[in-house]
Each structure stands twice: as structure tokens, then as C-alpha cells.
Short mmCIF file of C-alpha atoms (C1' of nucleotides) in Angstrom, two decimals:
data_model
loop_
_atom_site.label_atom_id
_atom_site.label_comp_id
_atom_site.label_asym_id
_atom_site.label_seq_id
_atom_site.Cartn_x
_atom_site.Cartn_y
_atom_site.Cartn_z
CA UNK L 1 15.41 2.47 15.28
CA UNK L 2 12.10 0.75 14.54
CA UNK L 3 8.83 2.66 14.67
CA UNK L 4 7.39 0.86 17.71
CA UNK L 5 10.29 1.33 20.12
CA UNK L 6 10.73 4.90 18.95
CA UNK L 7 7.20 6.01 19.82
CA UNK L 8 7.33 4.00 23.04
CA UNK L 9 10.46 5.87 24.12
CA UNK L 10 8.93 9.13 23.04
CA UNK L 11 5.72 8.48 24.93
CA UNK L 12 7.52 7.29 28.09
CA UNK L 13 9.65 10.40 27.98
CA UNK L 14 6.49 12.57 27.90
CA UNK L 15 4.91 10.29 30.52
CA UNK L 16 7.74 10.84 32.98
CA UNK L 17 6.62 14.41 33.63
CA UNK L 18 3.04 14.35 32.40
CA UNK L 19 0.76 11.57 33.67
CA UNK L 20 -1.59 12.02 30.71
CA UNK L 21 0.86 10.21 28.43
CA UNK L 22 -0.02 6.70 29.58
CA UNK L 23 -0.57 4.16 26.83
CA UNK L 24 -4.29 4.16 27.53
CA UNK L 25 -4.73 7.90 27.43
CA UNK L 26 -2.65 8.36 24.32
CA UNK L 27 -4.60 5.56 22.66
CA UNK L 28 -7.86 7.23 23.61
CA UNK L 29 -6.82 10.62 22.25
CA UNK L 30 -5.50 9.00 19.08
CA UNK L 31 -8.72 7.03 18.72
CA UNK L 32 -7.50 3.42 18.85
CA UNK L 33 -7.75 0.57 21.34
CA UNK L 34 -5.03 0.49 24.05
CA UNK L 35 -4.30 -3.16 23.25
CA UNK L 36 -3.58 -2.17 19.66
CA UNK L 37 -1.23 0.68 20.63
CA UNK L 38 0.54 -1.71 22.99
CA UNK L 39 1.10 -4.16 20.16
CA UNK L 40 2.36 -1.39 17.88
CA UNK L 41 4.83 -0.18 20.50
CA UNK L 42 6.16 -3.68 21.09
CA UNK L 43 6.23 -4.37 17.34
CA UNK L 44 3.84 -7.26 17.68
CA UNK L 45 1.67 -5.37 15.19
CA UNK L 46 3.14 -3.54 12.22
CA UNK L 47 2.85 0.26 12.18
CA UNK L 48 -0.71 1.59 11.74
CA UNK L 49 -2.21 3.54 8.84
CA UNK L 50 -0.95 6.94 7.72
CA UNK L 51 -3.92 8.69 9.33
CA UNK L 52 -3.27 7.01 12.68
CA UNK L 53 0.47 7.76 12.50
CA UNK L 54 -0.38 11.42 11.90
CA UNK L 55 -2.60 11.52 14.98
CA UNK L 56 0.16 9.86 17.04
CA UNK L 57 2.72 12.37 15.74
CA UNK L 58 0.34 15.17 16.63
CA UNK L 59 -0.24 13.86 20.15
CA UNK L 60 3.44 13.22 20.86
CA UNK L 61 4.63 16.40 19.17
CA UNK L 62 6.86 14.66 16.64
CA UNK L 63 7.46 15.36 12.95
CA UNK L 64 4.84 13.31 11.05
CA UNK L 65 7.09 12.82 8.00
CA UNK L 66 9.75 11.33 10.26
CA UNK L 67 7.35 8.92 11.94
CA UNK L 68 5.88 7.93 8.58
CA UNK L 69 9.40 7.27 7.30
CA UNK L 70 10.19 5.06 10.30
CA UNK L 71 7.03 3.16 9.45
CA UNK L 72 8.35 2.71 5.88
CA UNK L 73 5.70 4.99 4.44
CA UNK L 74 5.71 8.12 2.29
CA UNK L 75 3.01 10.68 2.97
CA UNK L 76 0.11 10.63 0.48
CA UNK L 77 0.47 14.34 -0.27
CA UNK L 78 4.10 13.83 -1.29
CA UNK L 79 3.11 10.88 -3.46
CA UNK L 80 0.54 13.13 -5.14
CA UNK L 81 3.21 15.71 -5.94
CA UNK L 82 5.39 13.06 -7.57
CA UNK L 83 2.54 11.35 -9.41
CA UNK L 84 1.42 14.57 -11.08
CA UNK L 85 4.76 14.83 -12.90
CA UNK L 86 6.15 11.36 -12.46
CA UNK L 87 8.97 11.07 -15.00
CA UNK L 88 10.26 14.54 -14.09
CA UNK L 89 10.30 14.02 -10.35
CA UNK L 90 11.57 10.45 -10.69
CA UNK L 91 14.54 11.84 -12.53
CA UNK L 92 15.11 14.53 -9.92
CA UNK L 93 14.97 12.16 -6.98
CA UNK L 94 17.28 9.58 -8.53
CA UNK L 95 19.78 12.33 -9.24
CA UNK L 96 19.54 13.54 -5.64
CA UNK L 97 20.01 10.05 -4.19
CA UNK L 98 23.69 10.50 -3.46
CA UNK L 99 23.70 14.25 -2.98
CA UNK L 100 24.82 15.35 0.49
CA UNK L 101 22.29 16.97 2.81
CA UNK L 102 23.75 20.43 2.48
CA UNK L 103 23.40 20.34 -1.31
CA UNK L 104 19.72 19.36 -1.03
CA UNK L 105 19.19 22.06 1.58
CA UNK L 106 20.75 24.64 -0.71
CA UNK L 107 18.26 23.66 -3.39
CA UNK L 108 15.35 23.88 -0.94
CA UNK L 109 16.36 27.45 -0.09
CA UNK L 110 16.98 28.29 -3.71
CA UNK L 111 13.49 27.07 -4.60
CA UNK L 112 11.79 28.75 -1.68
CA UNK L 113 13.21 32.14 -2.61
CA UNK L 114 13.01 31.23 -6.28
CA UNK L 115 11.83 33.71 -8.89
CA UNK L 116 11.23 31.69 -12.03
CA UNK G 1 -6.50 9.02 -18.76
CA UNK G 2 -6.96 5.98 -16.53
CA UNK G 3 -4.34 3.22 -16.42
CA UNK G 4 -6.50 0.53 -18.03
CA UNK G 5 -7.57 2.38 -21.14
CA UNK G 6 -4.09 3.77 -21.58
CA UNK G 7 -2.37 0.39 -21.77
CA UNK G 8 -5.21 -0.98 -23.88
CA UNK G 9 -4.69 1.80 -26.42
CA UNK G 10 -0.97 1.31 -26.27
CA UNK G 11 -1.25 -2.44 -26.78
CA UNK G 12 -3.75 -2.12 -29.62
CA UNK G 13 -1.47 0.39 -31.29
CA UNK G 14 1.39 -2.14 -31.13
CA UNK G 15 -1.00 -4.90 -32.16
CA UNK G 16 -2.03 -3.11 -35.34
CA UNK G 17 1.34 -3.79 -36.92
CA UNK G 18 2.63 -6.64 -34.80
CA UNK G 19 0.36 -9.64 -34.25
CA UNK G 20 2.30 -10.69 -31.15
CA UNK G 21 0.64 -7.89 -29.14
CA UNK G 22 -2.65 -9.70 -28.62
CA UNK G 23 -4.04 -9.62 -25.08
CA UNK G 24 -3.22 -13.30 -24.65
CA UNK G 25 0.37 -13.06 -25.83
CA UNK G 26 1.14 -9.93 -23.84
CA UNK G 27 -0.39 -11.58 -20.77
CA UNK G 28 1.77 -14.64 -21.29
CA UNK G 29 4.98 -12.63 -21.66
CA UNK G 30 4.09 -10.51 -18.64
CA UNK G 31 3.27 -13.64 -16.67
CA UNK G 32 -0.39 -13.15 -15.77
CA UNK G 33 -3.68 -14.72 -16.84
CA UNK G 34 -5.30 -13.25 -19.97
CA UNK G 35 -8.62 -12.83 -18.16
CA UNK G 36 -6.85 -10.75 -15.52
CA UNK G 37 -5.18 -8.49 -18.09
CA UNK G 38 -8.55 -8.08 -19.80
CA UNK G 39 -10.10 -6.92 -16.54
CA UNK G 40 -7.23 -4.52 -15.91
CA UNK G 41 -7.57 -2.99 -19.39
CA UNK G 42 -11.33 -2.53 -18.95
CA UNK G 43 -10.85 -1.23 -15.38
CA UNK G 44 -12.95 -4.00 -13.94
CA UNK G 45 -9.89 -4.81 -11.85
CA UNK G 46 -7.73 -2.11 -10.33
CA UNK G 47 -4.17 -1.76 -11.63
CA UNK G 48 -1.82 -4.62 -10.73
CA UNK G 49 1.25 -4.64 -8.49
CA UNK G 50 4.34 -2.54 -9.13
CA UNK G 51 6.29 -5.58 -10.35
CA UNK G 52 3.57 -6.46 -12.88
CA UNK G 53 3.27 -2.85 -14.05
CA UNK G 54 7.03 -2.84 -14.65
CA UNK G 55 6.81 -5.97 -16.77
CA UNK G 56 3.93 -4.45 -18.74
CA UNK G 57 5.90 -1.23 -19.27
CA UNK G 58 8.84 -3.30 -20.43
CA UNK G 59 6.75 -5.32 -22.87
CA UNK G 60 4.94 -2.31 -24.31
CA UNK G 61 8.02 -0.10 -24.35
CA UNK G 62 6.58 2.59 -22.10
CA UNK G 63 8.15 4.60 -19.26
CA UNK G 64 7.57 2.57 -16.07
CA UNK G 65 7.38 5.66 -13.85
CA UNK G 66 4.63 7.04 -16.06
CA UNK G 67 2.58 3.83 -15.94
CA UNK G 68 3.08 3.56 -12.19
CA UNK G 69 1.87 7.15 -11.81
CA UNK G 70 -1.25 6.43 -13.87
CA UNK G 71 -1.87 3.53 -11.51
CA UNK G 72 -1.59 5.96 -8.58
CA UNK G 73 1.66 4.43 -7.37
CA UNK G 74 5.14 5.73 -6.64
CA UNK G 75 8.03 3.42 -7.41
CA UNK G 76 9.51 1.65 -4.37
CA UNK G 77 13.03 2.86 -5.17
CA UNK G 78 11.85 6.48 -5.11
CA UNK G 79 10.06 5.89 -1.82
CA UNK G 80 13.31 4.52 -0.44
CA UNK G 81 15.17 7.68 -1.44
CA UNK G 82 12.61 9.85 0.35
CA UNK G 83 12.37 7.64 3.43
CA UNK G 84 16.11 7.73 4.05
CA UNK G 85 15.95 11.50 4.59
CA UNK G 86 12.25 12.07 5.09
CA UNK G 87 11.95 15.54 6.61
CA UNK G 88 14.51 16.95 4.17
CA UNK G 89 12.94 15.51 1.02
CA UNK G 90 9.43 16.24 2.27
CA UNK G 91 10.41 19.86 2.52
CA UNK G 92 11.99 19.85 -0.93
CA UNK G 93 8.99 18.28 -2.62
CA UNK G 94 6.44 20.56 -0.97
CA UNK G 95 8.48 23.54 -2.07
CA UNK G 96 8.61 22.20 -5.62
CA UNK G 97 4.87 21.55 -5.74
CA UNK G 98 4.04 24.74 -7.62
CA UNK G 99 7.34 25.16 -9.44
CA UNK G 100 7.02 25.09 -13.22
CA UNK G 101 8.53 22.16 -15.14
CA UNK G 102 11.41 24.18 -16.54
CA UNK G 103 12.49 25.24 -13.06
CA UNK G 104 12.53 21.63 -11.88
CA UNK G 105 14.39 20.60 -15.00
CA UNK G 106 16.98 23.28 -14.40
CA UNK G 107 17.57 21.83 -10.93
CA UNK G 108 17.86 18.31 -12.34
CA UNK G 109 20.59 19.48 -14.69
CA UNK G 110 22.26 21.51 -11.99
CA UNK G 111 22.36 18.45 -9.74
CA UNK G 112 23.53 16.10 -12.46
CA UNK G 113 26.51 18.31 -13.25
CA UNK G 114 26.78 19.30 -9.62
CA UNK G 115 30.13 19.64 -7.88
CA UNK G 116 29.39 19.84 -4.21
"C1'" DA I 1 -17.93 -27.11 -40.88
"C1'" DG I 2 -13.80 -27.43 -38.15
"C1'" DT I 3 -9.80 -25.39 -35.79
"C1'" DA I 4 -7.51 -21.64 -34.07
"C1'" DC I 5 -7.26 -17.69 -32.50
"C1'" DT I 6 -9.34 -13.57 -30.11
"C1'" DG I 7 -11.35 -11.41 -25.74
"C1'" DT I 8 -14.63 -11.90 -21.53
"C1'" DG I 9 -17.75 -13.66 -17.38
"C1'" DT I 10 -17.87 -15.91 -13.16
"C1'" DA I 11 -16.05 -17.86 -9.21
"C1'" DG I 12 -12.81 -18.44 -5.93
"C1'" DT I 13 -7.99 -18.36 -3.43
"C1'" DA I 14 -4.31 -16.69 -0.39
"C1'" DC I 15 -2.48 -13.32 2.21
"C1'" DA I 16 -1.81 -8.69 4.22
"C1'" DC I 17 -3.85 -4.52 6.48
"C1'" DA I 18 -6.10 -2.16 10.13
"C1'" DG I 19 -8.05 -2.74 13.44
"C1'" DT I 20 -11.88 -4.42 17.82
"C1'" DA I 21 -13.24 -7.00 22.08
"C1'" DC I 22 -12.52 -9.15 26.17
"C1'" DA I 23 -9.94 -11.36 29.73
"C1'" DT I 24 -5.96 -11.29 32.57
"C1'" DA I 25 -1.71 -9.74 34.76
"C1'" DA I 26 1.23 -6.22 36.63
"C1'" DT I 27 1.86 -1.64 39.02
"C1'" DA I 28 0.72 2.55 41.56
"C1'" DA I 29 -2.21 5.38 44.68
"C1'" DC I 30 -4.54 6.11 48.70
"C1'" DG H 1 -4.33 -3.90 51.36
"C1'" DT H 2 -7.76 -2.92 48.48
"C1'" DT H 3 -9.00 0.04 44.69
"C1'" DA H 4 -7.75 2.06 40.47
"C1'" DT H 5 -5.03 2.31 36.78
"C1'" DT H 6 -1.83 0.40 33.65
"C1'" DA H 7 -0.15 -2.78 30.22
"C1'" DT H 8 -0.70 -7.43 27.66
"C1'" DG H 9 -2.22 -11.92 25.72
"C1'" DT H 10 -5.44 -14.19 22.88
"C1'" DA H 11 -8.85 -14.43 19.58
"C1'" DC H 12 -11.42 -12.72 16.10
"C1'" DT H 13 -13.47 -9.53 12.16
"C1'" DG H 14 -13.98 -7.02 7.99
"C1'" DT H 15 -11.80 -5.03 3.90
"C1'" DG H 16 -8.49 -4.69 0.20
"C1'" DT H 17 -4.85 -6.57 -2.89
"C1'" DA H 18 -3.27 -9.45 -6.31
"C1'" DC H 19 -4.08 -12.64 -8.41
"C1'" DT H 20 -5.64 -18.05 -10.66
"C1'" DA H 21 -8.69 -21.36 -13.01
"C1'" DC H 22 -11.93 -22.55 -16.16
"C1'" DA H 23 -15.72 -22.09 -19.03
"C1'" DC H 24 -17.75 -19.40 -22.68
"C1'" DA H 25 -18.43 -16.55 -27.04
"C1'" DG H 26 -17.23 -14.17 -31.09
"C1'" DT H 27 -14.32 -13.80 -35.49
"C1'" DA H 28 -11.21 -15.46 -39.28
"C1'" DC H 29 -9.35 -18.60 -42.01
"C1'" DT H 30 -9.29 -22.69 -45.10
#
DNA sequence: AGTACTGTGTAGTACACAGTACATAATAAC
DNA sequence: GTTATTATGTACTGTGTACTACACAGTACT
């Protein structure tokens, strides 16, 4: 699903039982013009900047990494992590490309409880 | 070390025993204007596009992921890998942020020989 | 002294990104 | 049934990216 329709659905879902989730009010809280948010939702405009996506995610209560991904973006903080040790992490990621979710999850847990 | 000075040093090193590594000739092989490469090397211009960095890496025999990192960029193919499973990989990377190199390397090997 | 190479200065192009501003049309509330 | 609110259409702006084109200047050979 594209970014625009996704956040529109999400917002309309919130709107259905909370009147403060109109396009205008969300736009105001997020700090952009309603016309611009309208265009984003209808995919007339491409997804906004990372900062704006984060504020939208915050307002709609959605995972920011997921929204960024739907917008075709990778969070700046993740990019930083990779850039610091580029060849190493490049290698890791390319090796994990085809790994099934559960294998990656196992590694996440292993690392989190890791005693190196 | 910044991107510009790094590739200048690298090129001049090659140049010292191979005359075909002049700024002009490298620029021609890479497919950009010499004046532009000059500006990149002196950091008058910011680093070029990913595609151009790849061609430079290729010509100078350097690791493309390393050059991209020095330019503050993350390779598009790596971004793709993350984007496909954003929340999962975001979690993994943030957990690996502080992990020492050898721990990451161990995981790389583990995954490469992995039987899931 | 001429030519052949080396790098650099200046100027400008084309296009994408991230929006604003205002007018108008549709819908809901009272 | 008018007022208030909602969503859209159109037009425009400023900033960054990724370059090109061409003229100029220094050095090296011969």
C-alpha cells in the first residue's frame, strides 16, 4: 500500500470516533498546510520529509520506521549506524537479505541479551 | 577524512606510478567533466550521486560502500533491504549500534553459514 | 617558443524536494 | 437554510542536487 492512502485510512479510522482527526486538525498539529496534507494523502504530492513523517506518525500513533519505509525512506539515525562501519554493516545486511524473519528476530534477541 | 580529500589522495597515489590517473583521464573514464571532479576533490562541490561514486570507486579500485559512507550516503540496495522489513531491521540495527566489530562479524559468519 | 598536458574559476542549466497561499467546492451542524 | 467546517484545485516560491560548458593558468617537454 502506498504511503498516502495508508495514512488517509489511518486518519479516517481515528476520525470515525474522534472528531479531532480531521485533515485540517491533523495538519495543524503536524505543522503543515491542510492543502499539502490533502495532496500527500491523495498522492498528488510525494511523501514529505523525514521530520514531517515522524510528526505524522506521532500524531496518528503509528510506527515511524514503518511509515518512513512506506515513503521509501530509511531513518537518518539508522543510516548513521551503517555509515559509521559501512563495509561491515553492508556485509551483514546483504547476508540477511534472504534470511527469514524468525532468524533475524533470533539475532535481535541474541544481541539484546548479548554478553560480548 | 572527508570524501574529497580521500579520493584525491587515492587518485594521486595511483597517479604516481600510472600516468593514466590524472584528474582529466579519471574524469573522462568516470564520465564527468574534469572541472566537476576537481571541485569534488577540493570539496568545493559536495560529493556526487551514488552512481558516480560507484564509477569512481570502480576506477580507483576502492570499496564502493566505504566511499559512499564517506559521502554520507547509504547504498540504495541496502536501503531496499531495510525498507522491505523496516521495523524488524530498525530494531536489529539499533541493537547493534554499540556492539563491537567482532560481535557483528561473528553474526555475519553465523548468518552466512546459517541453516535456518 | 610552441604544443600538450595538467588542474581550476566562473557561470549557468535542469530538475526534484518541501513546502506556502489563496480561492473554491463539498459536507455537516445547528 | 445559513453558518461553520471540511477537503481540494491551482499557482507559485525557495532551496538543494547533480551536473555541463568554456575560458584560463601553470608546468613540462622538445
